[in-house]
C-alpha cells in the first residue's frame, strides 16, 4: 500500500501544477507555449483560445485538487482512500480537458 500512497500524493501534486497552470494561463501571465499549460490543439489555436480554455478549466482543476487532497489526507488514516485520490485525478483531468476544449472552441479564431 505504500506505493499506492506515493502514487496518490504524486497525482495530488500534479493537480497542484494543473491549478497553477490554469490560473496563470487565465490571467495571461503564462503565454501560449508548447512546454507548460493545457496543451490541447483547441487551446493552441490562438491566444484568446489559450486564455479562455485555461479560465474555464480553473474551477474543475480546483475541484479535482480539493477532492484529491482530501482523499490523500484521509489516506493517511485508511489506505483505501488513496484509490479515490487516483479516481479524482483521472476524472479531474478528463473534466478539465473537456471544459477547456469547449471554451477554446467557443472563441472566434482569426483567419
PDB file of N, CA and C in Angstrom:
ATOM      1  N   UNK A   1       0.816  -1.204   0.000  1.00  0.00           N
ATOM      2  CA  UNK A   1       0.000   0.000   0.000  1.00  0.00           C
ATOM      3  C   UNK A   1       0.858   1.266   0.000  1.00  0.00           C
ATOM      4  N   UNK A   2       2.117   1.129   0.342  1.00  0.00           N
ATOM      5  CA  UNK A   2       2.996   2.297   0.350  1.00  0.00           C
ATOM      6  C   UNK A   2       3.117   2.893  -1.051  1.00  0.00           C
ATOM      7  N   UNK A   3       3.257   2.014  -2.054  1.00  0.00           N
ATOM      8  CA  UNK A   3       3.379   2.501  -3.433  1.00  0.00           C
ATOM      9  C   UNK A   3       2.106   3.227  -3.870  1.00  0.00           C
ATOM     10  N   UNK A   4       0.962   2.717  -3.444  1.00  0.00           N
ATOM     11  CA  UNK A   4      -0.306   3.369  -3.774  1.00  0.00           C
ATOM     12  C   UNK A   4      -0.389   4.757  -3.135  1.00  0.00           C
ATOM     13  N   UNK A   5       0.065   4.872  -1.910  1.00  0.00           N
ATOM     14  CA  UNK A   5       0.077   6.166  -1.228  1.00  0.00           C
ATOM     15  C   UNK A   5       0.992   7.165  -1.907  1.00  0.00           C
ATOM     16  N   UNK A   6       2.151   6.693  -2.305  1.00  0.00           N
ATOM     17  CA  UNK A   6       3.091   7.577  -3.004  1.00  0.00           C
ATOM     18  C   UNK A   6       2.488   8.041  -4.322  1.00  0.00           C
ATOM     19  N   UNK A   7       1.882   7.112  -5.054  1.00  0.00           N
ATOM     20  CA  UNK A   7       1.249   7.460  -6.326  1.00  0.00           C
ATOM     21  C   UNK A   7       0.130   8.481  -6.122  1.00  0.00           C
ATOM     22  N   UNK A   8      -0.670   8.287  -5.086  1.00  0.00           N
ATOM     23  CA  UNK A   8      -1.763   9.217  -4.805  1.00  0.00           C
ATOM     24  C   UNK A   8      -1.235  10.616  -4.498  1.00  0.00           C
ATOM     25  N   UNK A   9      -0.178  10.716  -3.724  1.00  0.00           N
ATOM     26  CA  UNK A   9       0.386  12.036  -3.409  1.00  0.00           C
ATOM     27  C   UNK A   9       1.048  12.672  -4.635  1.00  0.00           C
ATOM     28  N   UNK A  10       1.654  11.859  -5.494  1.00  0.00           N
ATOM     29  CA  UNK A  10       2.229  12.398  -6.736  1.00  0.00           C
ATOM     30  C   UNK A  10       1.115  12.962  -7.617  1.00  0.00           C
ATOM     31  N   UNK A  11       0.006  12.247  -7.730  1.00  0.00           N
ATOM     32  CA  UNK A  11      -1.123  12.741  -8.518  1.00  0.00           C
ATOM     33  C   UNK A  11      -1.699  14.025  -7.917  1.00  0.00           C
ATOM     34  N   UNK A  12      -1.725  14.095  -6.596  1.00  0.00           N
ATOM     35  CA  UNK A  12      -2.209  15.317  -5.940  1.00  0.00           C
ATOM     36  C   UNK A  12      -1.292  16.493  -6.274  1.00  0.00           C
ATOM     37  N   UNK A  13       0.006  16.270  -6.258  1.00  0.00           N
ATOM     38  CA  UNK A  13       0.953  17.338  -6.611  1.00  0.00           C
ATOM     39  C   UNK A  13       0.824  17.732  -8.084  1.00  0.00           C
ATOM     40  N   UNK A  14       0.540  16.769  -8.942  1.00  0.00           N
ATOM     41  CA  UNK A  14       0.319  17.102 -10.352  1.00  0.00           C
ATOM     42  C   UNK A  14      -0.929  17.964 -10.525  1.00  0.00           C
ATOM     43  N   UNK A  15      -1.930  17.725  -9.706  1.00  0.00           N
ATOM     44  CA  UNK A  15      -3.125  18.584  -9.754  1.00  0.00           C
ATOM     45  C   UNK A  15      -2.805  19.996  -9.275  1.00  0.00           C
ATOM     46  N   UNK A  16      -1.887  20.129  -8.334  1.00  0.00           N
ATOM     47  CA  UNK A  16      -1.444  21.470  -7.914  1.00  0.00           C
ATOM     48  C   UNK A  16      -0.833  22.198  -9.114  1.00  0.00           C
ATOM     49  N   UNK A  17       0.004  21.497  -9.864  1.00  0.00           N
ATOM     50  CA  UNK A  17       0.604  22.105 -11.063  1.00  0.00           C
ATOM     51  C   UNK A  17      -0.465  22.477 -12.092  1.00  0.00           C
ATOM     52  N   UNK A  18      -1.483  21.632 -12.222  1.00  0.00           N
ATOM     53  CA  UNK A  18      -2.562  21.937 -13.159  1.00  0.00           C
ATOM     54  C   UNK A  18      -3.322  23.188 -12.740  1.00  0.00           C
ATOM     55  N   UNK A  19      -3.583  23.334 -11.455  1.00  0.00           N
ATOM     56  CA  UNK A  19      -4.271  24.542 -10.963  1.00  0.00           C
ATOM     57  C   UNK A  19      -3.415  25.778 -11.221  1.00  0.00           C
ATOM     58  N   UNK A  20      -2.125  25.683 -10.953  1.00  0.00           N
ATOM     59  CA  UNK A  20      -1.214  26.813 -11.191  1.00  0.00           C
ATOM     60  C   UNK A  20      -1.214  27.185 -12.680  1.00  0.00           C
ATOM     61  N   UNK A  21      -1.166  26.176 -13.544  1.00  0.00           N
ATOM     62  CA  UNK A  21      -1.174  26.440 -14.988  1.00  0.00           C
ATOM     63  C   UNK A  21      -2.485  27.087 -15.425  1.00  0.00           C
ATOM     64  N   UNK A  22      -3.599  26.616 -14.883  1.00  0.00           N
ATOM     65  CA  UNK A  22      -4.904  27.191 -15.254  1.00  0.00           C
ATOM     66  C   UNK A  22      -5.009  28.648 -14.825  1.00  0.00           C
ATOM     67  N   UNK A  23      -4.592  28.937 -13.612  1.00  0.00           N
ATOM     68  CA  UNK A  23      -4.684  30.313 -13.116  1.00  0.00           C
ATOM     69  C   UNK A  23      -3.732  31.224 -13.892  1.00  0.00           C
ATOM     70  N   UNK A  24      -2.511  30.758 -14.103  1.00  0.00           N
ATOM     71  CA  UNK A  24      -1.539  31.585 -14.835  1.00  0.00           C
ATOM     72  C   UNK A  24      -1.966  31.791 -16.283  1.00  0.00           C
ATOM     73  N   UNK A  25      -2.489  30.753 -16.918  1.00  0.00           N
ATOM     74  CA  UNK A  25      -2.951  30.879 -18.301  1.00  0.00           C
ATOM     75  C   UNK A  25      -4.163  31.785 -18.424  1.00  0.00           C
ATOM     76  N   UNK A  26      -5.053  31.709 -17.449  1.00  0.00           N
ATOM     77  CA  UNK A  26      -6.252  32.556 -17.472  1.00  0.00           C
ATOM     78  C   UNK A  26      -5.905  34.022 -17.249  1.00  0.00           C
ATOM     79  N   UNK A  27      -4.933  34.280 -16.400  1.00  0.00           N
ATOM     80  CA  UNK A  27      -4.530  35.669 -16.120  1.00  0.00           C
ATOM     81  C   UNK A  27      -3.715  36.294 -17.248  1.00  0.00           C
ATOM     82  N   UNK A  28      -3.147  35.458 -18.091  1.00  0.00           N
ATOM     83  CA  UNK A  28      -2.302  35.962 -19.157  1.00  0.00           C
ATOM     84  C   UNK A  28      -0.835  36.005 -18.788  1.00  0.00           C
ATOM     85  N   UNK A  29      -0.501  35.580 -17.572  1.00  0.00           N
ATOM     86  CA  UNK A  29       0.906  35.585 -17.172  1.00  0.00           C
ATOM     87  C   UNK A  29       1.647  34.352 -17.704  1.00  0.00           C
ATOM     88  N   UNK A  30       0.903  33.401 -18.243  1.00  0.00           N
ATOM     89  CA  UNK A  30       1.500  32.245 -18.909  1.00  0.00           C
ATOM     90  C   UNK A  30       1.109  32.315 -20.382  1.00  0.00           C
ATOM     91  N   UNK A  31       2.013  32.792 -21.233  1.00  0.00           N
ATOM     92  CA  UNK A  31       1.663  32.918 -22.650  1.00  0.00           C
ATOM     93  C   UNK A  31       1.536  31.544 -23.307  1.00  0.00           C
ATOM     94  N   UNK A  32       0.880  31.533 -24.446  1.00  0.00           N
ATOM     95  CA  UNK A  32       0.724  30.288 -25.213  1.00  0.00           C
ATOM     96  C   UNK A  32       2.108  29.740 -25.527  1.00  0.00           C
ATOM     97  N   UNK A  33       2.310  28.450 -25.229  1.00  0.00           N
ATOM     98  CA  UNK A  33       3.612  27.831 -25.437  1.00  0.00           C
ATOM     99  C   UNK A  33       3.420  26.326 -25.603  1.00  0.00           C
ATOM    100  N   UNK A  34       4.523  25.627 -25.841  1.00  0.00           N
ATOM    101  CA  UNK A  34       4.474  24.181 -26.031  1.00  0.00           C
ATOM    102  C   UNK A  34       5.106  23.423 -24.866  1.00  0.00           C
ATOM    103  N   UNK A  35       5.304  24.096 -23.730  1.00  0.00           N
ATOM    104  CA  UNK A  35       6.006  23.459 -22.621  1.00  0.00           C
ATOM    105  C   UNK A  35       5.165  23.327 -21.356  1.00  0.00           C
ATOM    106  N   UNK A  36       4.394  24.328 -20.984  1.00  0.00           N
ATOM    107  CA  UNK A  36       3.646  24.313 -19.724  1.00  0.00           C
ATOM    108  C   UNK A  36       2.262  24.883 -19.939  1.00  0.00           C
ATOM    109  N   UNK A  37       1.284  24.222 -19.404  1.00  0.00           N
ATOM    110  CA  UNK A  37      -0.102  24.635 -19.559  1.00  0.00           C
ATOM    111  C   UNK A  37      -0.903  23.490 -20.147  1.00  0.00           C
ATOM    112  N   UNK A  38      -2.154  23.759 -20.439  1.00  0.00           N
ATOM    113  CA  UNK A  38      -3.002  22.754 -21.079  1.00  0.00           C
ATOM    114  C   UNK A  38      -2.735  22.839 -22.572  1.00  0.00           C
ATOM    115  N   UNK A  39      -2.046  21.856 -23.090  1.00  0.00           N
ATOM    116  CA  UNK A  39      -1.583  21.922 -24.470  1.00  0.00           C
ATOM    117  C   UNK A  39      -2.429  21.070 -25.397  1.00  0.00           C
ATOM    118  N   UNK A  40      -3.696  21.396 -25.465  1.00  0.00           N
ATOM    119  CA  UNK A  40      -4.605  20.719 -26.385  1.00  0.00           C
ATOM    120  C   UNK A  40      -4.682  21.528 -27.674  1.00  0.00           C
ATOM    121  N   UNK A  41      -4.930  20.880 -28.813  1.00  0.00           N
ATOM    122  CA  UNK A  41      -4.966  21.610 -30.087  1.00  0.00           C
ATOM    123  C   UNK A  41      -5.932  22.792 -30.087  1.00  0.00           C
ATOM    124  N   UNK A  42      -7.088  22.645 -29.467  1.00  0.00           N
ATOM    125  CA  UNK A  42      -8.059  23.749 -29.453  1.00  0.00           C
ATOM    126  C   UNK A  42      -7.506  24.965 -28.716  1.00  0.00           C
ATOM    127  N   UNK A  43      -6.723  24.746 -27.666  1.00  0.00           N
ATOM    128  CA  UNK A  43      -6.162  25.851 -26.894  1.00  0.00           C
ATOM    129  C   UNK A  43      -4.967  26.478 -27.592  1.00  0.00           C
ATOM    130  N   UNK A  44      -4.326  25.750 -28.459  1.00  0.00           N
ATOM    131  CA  UNK A  44      -3.159  26.264 -29.182  1.00  0.00           C
ATOM    132  C   UNK A  44      -3.568  27.092 -30.407  1.00  0.00           C
ATOM    133  N   UNK A  45      -4.863  27.139 -30.702  1.00  0.00           N
ATOM    134  CA  UNK A  45      -5.331  27.814 -31.923  1.00  0.00           C
ATOM    135  C   UNK A  45      -5.063  29.315 -31.907  1.00  0.00           C
ATOM    136  N   UNK A  46      -5.212  29.958 -30.750  1.00  0.00           N
ATOM    137  CA  UNK A  46      -4.985  31.403 -30.666  1.00  0.00           C
ATOM    138  C   UNK A  46      -4.741  31.772 -29.206  1.00  0.00           C
ATOM    139  N   UNK A  47      -4.280  33.011 -29.006  1.00  0.00           N
ATOM    140  CA  UNK A  47      -4.068  33.481 -27.637  1.00  0.00           C
ATOM    141  C   UNK A  47      -5.393  33.575 -26.882  1.00  0.00           C
ATOM    142  N   UNK A  48      -6.451  33.967 -27.566  1.00  0.00           N
ATOM    143  CA  UNK A  48      -7.767  34.046 -26.932  1.00  0.00           C
ATOM    144  C   UNK A  48      -8.280  32.675 -26.512  1.00  0.00           C
ATOM    145  N   UNK A  49      -8.064  31.685 -27.362  1.00  0.00           N
ATOM    146  CA  UNK A  49      -8.473  30.324 -27.033  1.00  0.00           C
ATOM    147  C   UNK A  49      -7.659  29.788 -25.858  1.00  0.00           C
ATOM    148  N   UNK A  50      -6.373  30.126 -25.819  1.00  0.00           N
ATOM    149  CA  UNK A  50      -5.494  29.717 -24.716  1.00  0.00           C
ATOM    150  C   UNK A  50      -6.021  30.254 -23.390  1.00  0.00           C
ATOM    151  N   UNK A  51      -6.313  31.549 -23.367  1.00  0.00           N
ATOM    152  CA  UNK A  51      -6.795  32.163 -22.121  1.00  0.00           C
ATOM    153  C   UNK A  51      -8.183  31.668 -21.742  1.00  0.00           C
ATOM    154  N   UNK A  52      -9.070  31.545 -22.704  1.00  0.00           N
ATOM    155  CA  UNK A  52     -10.437  31.089 -22.418  1.00  0.00           C
ATOM    156  C   UNK A  52     -10.444  29.653 -21.906  1.00  0.00           C
ATOM    157  N   UNK A  53      -9.643  28.806 -22.513  1.00  0.00           N
ATOM    158  CA  UNK A  53      -9.575  27.413 -22.086  1.00  0.00           C
ATOM    159  C   UNK A  53      -9.033  27.269 -20.678  1.00  0.00           C
ATOM    160  N   UNK A  54      -7.982  28.020 -20.367  1.00  0.00           N
ATOM    161  CA  UNK A  54      -7.410  27.963 -19.022  1.00  0.00           C
ATOM    162  C   UNK A  54      -8.357  28.568 -17.991  1.00  0.00           C
ATOM    163  N   UNK A  55      -9.046  29.626 -18.371  1.00  0.00           N
ATOM    164  CA  UNK A  55     -10.002  30.247 -17.455  1.00  0.00           C
ATOM    165  C   UNK A  55     -11.125  29.272 -17.108  1.00  0.00           C
ATOM    166  N   UNK A  56     -11.671  28.629 -18.129  1.00  0.00           N
ATOM    167  CA  UNK A  56     -12.778  27.689 -17.907  1.00  0.00           C
ATOM    168  C   UNK A  56     -12.331  26.455 -17.131  1.00  0.00           C
ATOM    169  N   UNK A  57     -11.100  26.054 -17.297  1.00  0.00           N
ATOM    170  CA  UNK A  57     -10.602  24.840 -16.647  1.00  0.00           C
ATOM    171  C   UNK A  57     -10.180  25.061 -15.200  1.00  0.00           C
ATOM    172  N   UNK A  58     -10.090  26.304 -14.770  1.00  0.00           N
ATOM    173  CA  UNK A  58      -9.596  26.577 -13.409  1.00  0.00           C
ATOM    174  C   UNK A  58     -10.508  25.987 -12.335  1.00  0.00           C
ATOM    175  N   UNK A  59     -11.816  26.140 -12.469  1.00  0.00           N
ATOM    176  CA  UNK A  59     -12.748  25.615 -11.457  1.00  0.00           C
ATOM    177  C   UNK A  59     -12.696  24.083 -11.406  1.00  0.00           C
ATOM    178  N   UNK A  60     -12.819  23.374 -12.536  1.00  0.00           N
ATOM    179  CA  UNK A  60     -12.714  21.914 -12.455  1.00  0.00           C
ATOM    180  C   UNK A  60     -11.373  21.441 -11.881  1.00  0.00           C
ATOM    181  N   UNK A  61     -10.292  22.145 -12.205  1.00  0.00           N
ATOM    182  CA  UNK A  61      -8.987  21.756 -11.672  1.00  0.00           C
ATOM    183  C   UNK A  61      -8.942  21.950 -10.156  1.00  0.00           C
ATOM    184  N   UNK A  62      -9.526  23.032  -9.672  1.00  0.00           N
ATOM    185  CA  UNK A  62      -9.561  23.277  -8.224  1.00  0.00           C
ATOM    186  C   UNK A  62     -10.430  22.247  -7.504  1.00  0.00           C
ATOM    187  N   UNK A  63     -11.549  21.877  -8.106  1.00  0.00           N
ATOM    188  CA  UNK A  63     -12.421  20.851  -7.506  1.00  0.00           C
ATOM    189  C   UNK A  63     -11.693  19.513  -7.452  1.00  0.00           C
ATOM    190  N   UNK A  64     -11.015  19.155  -8.533  1.00  0.00           N
ATOM    191  CA  UNK A  64     -10.265  17.896  -8.557  1.00  0.00           C
ATOM    192  C   UNK A  64      -9.144  17.917  -7.515  1.00  0.00           C
ATOM    193  N   UNK A  65      -8.461  19.051  -7.383  1.00  0.00           N
ATOM    194  CA  UNK A  65      -7.395  19.164  -6.392  1.00  0.00           C
ATOM    195  C   UNK A  65      -7.955  19.031  -4.978  1.00  0.00           C
ATOM    196  N   UNK A  66      -9.046  19.711  -4.702  1.00  0.00           N
ATOM    197  CA  UNK A  66      -9.637  19.635  -3.364  1.00  0.00           C
ATOM    198  C   UNK A  66     -10.057  18.202  -3.034  1.00  0.00           C
ATOM    199  N   UNK A  67     -10.656  17.523  -4.000  1.00  0.00           N
ATOM    200  CA  UNK A  67     -11.075  16.138  -3.786  1.00  0.00           C
ATOM    201  C   UNK A  67      -9.877  15.226  -3.558  1.00  0.00           C
ATOM    202  N   UNK A  68      -8.871  15.368  -4.396  1.00  0.00           N
ATOM    203  CA  UNK A  68      -7.686  14.521  -4.273  1.00  0.00           C
ATOM    204  C   UNK A  68      -6.942  14.798  -2.969  1.00  0.00           C
ATOM    205  N   UNK A  69      -6.834  16.058  -2.601  1.00  0.00           N
ATOM    206  CA  UNK A  69      -6.140  16.401  -1.362  1.00  0.00           C
ATOM    207  C   UNK A  69      -6.880  15.846  -0.150  1.00  0.00           C
ATOM    208  N   UNK A  70      -8.197  15.985  -0.154  1.00  0.00           N
ATOM    209  CA  UNK A  70      -8.993  15.455   0.954  1.00  0.00           C
ATOM    210  C   UNK A  70      -8.816  13.935   1.062  1.00  0.00           C
ATOM    211  N   UNK A  71      -8.881  13.246  -0.070  1.00  0.00           N
ATOM    212  CA  UNK A  71      -8.741  11.788  -0.047  1.00  0.00           C
ATOM    213  C   UNK A  71      -7.324  11.355   0.307  1.00  0.00           C
ATOM    214  N   UNK A  72      -6.329  12.109  -0.110  1.00  0.00           N
ATOM    215  CA  UNK A  72      -4.954  11.785   0.260  1.00  0.00           C
ATOM    216  C   UNK A  72      -4.734  11.961   1.753  1.00  0.00           C
ATOM    217  N   UNK A  73      -5.328  12.991   2.317  1.00  0.00           N
ATOM    218  CA  UNK A  73      -5.217  13.180   3.769  1.00  0.00           C
ATOM    219  C   UNK A  73      -5.947  12.069   4.521  1.00  0.00           C
ATOM    220  N   UNK A  74      -7.110  11.679   4.038  1.00  0.00           N
ATOM    221  CA  UNK A  74      -7.824  10.564   4.656  1.00  0.00           C
ATOM    222  C   UNK A  74      -7.031   9.273   4.478  1.00  0.00           C
ATOM    223  N   UNK A  75      -6.313   9.177   3.359  1.00  0.00           N
ATOM    224  CA  UNK A  75      -5.485   8.006   3.097  1.00  0.00           C
ATOM    225  C   UNK A  75      -4.391   7.803   4.129  1.00  0.00           C
ATOM    226  N   UNK A  76      -4.016   8.855   4.826  1.00  0.00           N
ATOM    227  CA  UNK A  76      -3.035   8.699   5.908  1.00  0.00           C
ATOM    228  C   UNK A  76      -3.616   7.856   7.043  1.00  0.00           C
ATOM    229  N   UNK A  77      -4.942   7.835   7.149  1.00  0.00           N
ATOM    230  CA  UNK A  77      -5.611   7.043   8.185  1.00  0.00           C
ATOM    231  C   UNK A  77      -6.051   5.679   7.661  1.00  0.00           C
ATOM    232  N   UNK A  78      -6.589   5.660   6.466  1.00  0.00           N
ATOM    233  CA  UNK A  78      -7.038   4.416   5.860  1.00  0.00           C
ATOM    234  C   UNK A  78      -6.619   4.404   4.390  1.00  0.00           C
ATOM    235  N   UNK A  79      -5.811   3.447   4.022  1.00  0.00           N
ATOM    236  CA  UNK A  79      -5.178   3.427   2.700  1.00  0.00           C
ATOM    237  C   UNK A  79      -6.178   3.297   1.556  1.00  0.00           C
ATOM    238  N   UNK A  80      -7.376   2.822   1.826  1.00  0.00           N
ATOM    239  CA  UNK A  80      -8.363   2.665   0.755  1.00  0.00           C
ATOM    240  C   UNK A  80      -8.737   4.006   0.121  1.00  0.00           C
ATOM    241  N   UNK A  81      -8.585   5.076   0.861  1.00  0.00           N
ATOM    242  CA  UNK A  81      -8.917   6.403   0.329  1.00  0.00           C
ATOM    243  C   UNK A  81      -7.982   6.810  -0.808  1.00  0.00           C
ATOM    244  N   UNK A  82      -6.806   6.196  -0.866  1.00  0.00           N
ATOM    245  CA  UNK A  82      -5.883   6.527  -1.954  1.00  0.00           C
ATOM    246  C   UNK A  82      -6.456   6.146  -3.317  1.00  0.00           C
ATOM    247  N   UNK A  83      -7.292   5.105  -3.354  1.00  0.00           N
ATOM    248  CA  UNK A  83      -7.932   4.743  -4.620  1.00  0.00           C
ATOM    249  C   UNK A  83      -8.816   5.877  -5.119  1.00  0.00           C
ATOM    250  N   UNK A  84      -9.525   6.513  -4.216  1.00  0.00           N
ATOM    251  CA  UNK A  84     -10.399   7.625  -4.595  1.00  0.00           C
ATOM    252  C   UNK A  84      -9.561   8.808  -5.075  1.00  0.00           C
ATOM    253  N   UNK A  85      -8.389   9.007  -4.491  1.00  0.00           N
ATOM    254  CA  UNK A  85      -7.486  10.065  -4.956  1.00  0.00           C
ATOM    255  C   UNK A  85      -7.133   9.852  -6.424  1.00  0.00           C
ATOM    256  N   UNK A  86      -6.824   8.625  -6.770  1.00  0.00           N
ATOM    257  CA  UNK A  86      -6.440   8.316  -8.143  1.00  0.00           C
ATOM    258  C   UNK A  86      -7.620   8.533  -9.095  1.00  0.00           C
ATOM    259  N   UNK A  87      -8.815   8.138  -8.657  1.00  0.00           N
ATOM    260  CA  UNK A  87     -10.002   8.388  -9.490  1.00  0.00           C
ATOM    261  C   UNK A  87     -10.299   9.886  -9.591  1.00  0.00           C
ATOM    262  N   UNK A  88     -10.078  10.625  -8.524  1.00  0.00           N
ATOM    263  CA  UNK A  88     -10.285  12.080  -8.563  1.00  0.00           C
ATOM    264  C   UNK A  88      -9.317  12.722  -9.545  1.00  0.00           C
ATOM    265  N   UNK A  89      -8.087  12.239  -9.571  1.00  0.00           N
ATOM    266  CA  UNK A  89      -7.097  12.754 -10.514  1.00  0.00           C
ATOM    267  C   UNK A  89      -7.539  12.487 -11.950  1.00  0.00           C
ATOM    268  N   UNK A  90      -7.854  11.229 -12.230  1.00  0.00           N
ATOM    269  CA  UNK A  90      -8.235  10.855 -13.597  1.00  0.00           C
ATOM    270  C   UNK A  90      -9.498  11.586 -14.040  1.00  0.00           C
ATOM    271  N   UNK A  91     -10.508  11.590 -13.183  1.00  0.00           N
ATOM    272  CA  UNK A  91     -11.742  12.278 -13.528  1.00  0.00           C
ATOM    273  C   UNK A  91     -11.548  13.774 -13.681  1.00  0.00           C
ATOM    274  N   UNK A  92     -10.724  14.357 -12.815  1.00  0.00           N
ATOM    275  CA  UNK A  92     -10.456  15.789 -12.886  1.00  0.00           C
ATOM    276  C   UNK A  92      -9.736  16.185 -14.160  1.00  0.00           C
ATOM    277  N   UNK A  93      -8.763  15.395 -14.558  1.00  0.00           N
ATOM    278  CA  UNK A  93      -8.017  15.705 -15.787  1.00  0.00           C
ATOM    279  C   UNK A  93      -8.930  15.583 -17.007  1.00  0.00           C
ATOM    280  N   UNK A  94      -9.768  14.566 -17.033  1.00  0.00           N
ATOM    281  CA  UNK A  94     -10.713  14.419 -18.149  1.00  0.00           C
ATOM    282  C   UNK A  94     -11.692  15.586 -18.177  1.00  0.00           C
ATOM    283  N   UNK A  95     -12.209  15.949 -17.014  1.00  0.00           N
ATOM    284  CA  UNK A  95     -13.142  17.075 -16.905  1.00  0.00           C
ATOM    285  C   UNK A  95     -12.482  18.361 -17.390  1.00  0.00           C
ATOM    286  N   UNK A  96     -11.245  18.607 -16.969  1.00  0.00           N
ATOM    287  CA  UNK A  96     -10.507  19.809 -17.378  1.00  0.00           C
ATOM    288  C   UNK A  96     -10.331  19.824 -18.896  1.00  0.00           C
ATOM    289  N   UNK A  97      -9.971  18.696 -19.470  1.00  0.00           N
ATOM    290  CA  UNK A  97      -9.755  18.653 -20.921  1.00  0.00           C
ATOM    291  C   UNK A  97     -11.039  18.956 -21.688  1.00  0.00           C
ATOM    292  N   UNK A  98     -12.154  18.406 -21.240  1.00  0.00           N
ATOM    293  CA  UNK A  98     -13.435  18.643 -21.917  1.00  0.00           C
ATOM    294  C   UNK A  98     -13.847  20.108 -21.809  1.00  0.00           C
ATOM    295  N   UNK A  99     -13.799  20.662 -20.596  1.00  0.00           N
ATOM    296  CA  UNK A  99     -14.221  22.049 -20.373  1.00  0.00           C
ATOM    297  C   UNK A  99     -13.308  23.024 -21.112  1.00  0.00           C
ATOM    298  N   UNK A 100     -12.000  22.782 -21.046  1.00  0.00           N
ATOM    299  CA  UNK A 100     -11.047  23.679 -21.710  1.00  0.00           C
ATOM    300  C   UNK A 100     -11.232  23.661 -23.223  1.00  0.00           C
ATOM    301  N   UNK A 101     -11.449  22.491 -23.781  1.00  0.00           N
ATOM    302  CA  UNK A 101     -11.642  22.387 -25.230  1.00  0.00           C
ATOM    303  C   UNK A 101     -12.915  23.094 -25.665  1.00  0.00           C
ATOM    304  N   UNK A 102     -13.988  22.896 -24.922  1.00  0.00           N
ATOM    305  CA  UNK A 102     -15.251  23.575 -25.264  1.00  0.00           C
ATOM    306  C   UNK A 102     -15.094  25.087 -25.209  1.00  0.00           C
ATOM    307  N   UNK A 103     -14.448  25.583 -24.170  1.00  0.00           N
ATOM    308  CA  UNK A 103     -14.273  27.034 -24.034  1.00  0.00           C
ATOM    309  C   UNK A 103     -13.380  27.584 -25.139  1.00  0.00           C
ATOM    310  N   UNK A 104     -12.326  26.864 -25.463  1.00  0.00           N
ATOM    311  CA  UNK A 104     -11.408  27.338 -26.506  1.00  0.00           C
ATOM    312  C   UNK A 104     -12.080  27.354 -27.870  1.00  0.00           C
ATOM    313  N   UNK A 105     -12.916  26.364 -28.124  1.00  0.00           N
ATOM    314  CA  UNK A 105     -13.608  26.317 -29.421  1.00  0.00           C
ATOM    315  C   UNK A 105     -14.681  27.381 -29.545  1.00  0.00           C
ATOM    316  N   UNK A 106     -15.151  27.914 -28.417  1.00  0.00           N
ATOM    317  CA  UNK A 106     -16.174  28.951 -28.478  1.00  0.00           C
ATOM    318  C   UNK A 106     -15.588  30.322 -28.815  1.00  0.00           C
ATOM    319  N   UNK A 107     -14.276  30.433 -28.773  1.00  0.00           N
ATOM    320  CA  UNK A 107     -13.599  31.695 -29.111  1.00  0.00           C
ATOM    321  C   UNK A 107     -13.403  31.742 -30.626  1.00  0.00           C
ATOM    322  N   UNK A 108     -13.731  32.871 -31.200  1.00  0.00           N
ATOM    323  CA  UNK A 108     -13.520  33.023 -32.644  1.00  0.00           C
ATOM    324  C   UNK A 108     -12.033  33.104 -32.923  1.00  0.00           C
ATOM    325  N   UNK A 109     -11.586  32.308 -33.876  1.00  0.00           N
ATOM    326  CA  UNK A 109     -10.181  32.343 -34.255  1.00  0.00           C
ATOM    327  C   UNK A 109     -10.009  33.281 -35.445  1.00  0.00           C
ATOM    328  N   UNK A 110      -8.950  34.080 -35.418  1.00  0.00           N
ATOM    329  CA  UNK A 110      -8.712  34.988 -36.551  1.00  0.00           C
ATOM    330  C   UNK A 110      -8.340  34.197 -37.804  1.00  0.00           C
ATOM    331  N   UNK A 111      -8.786  34.711 -38.945  1.00  0.00           N
ATOM    332  CA  UNK A 111      -8.483  33.998 -40.206  1.00  0.00           C
ATOM    333  C   UNK A 111      -7.424  34.695 -40.970  1.00  0.00           C
TER     334      UNK A 111
END
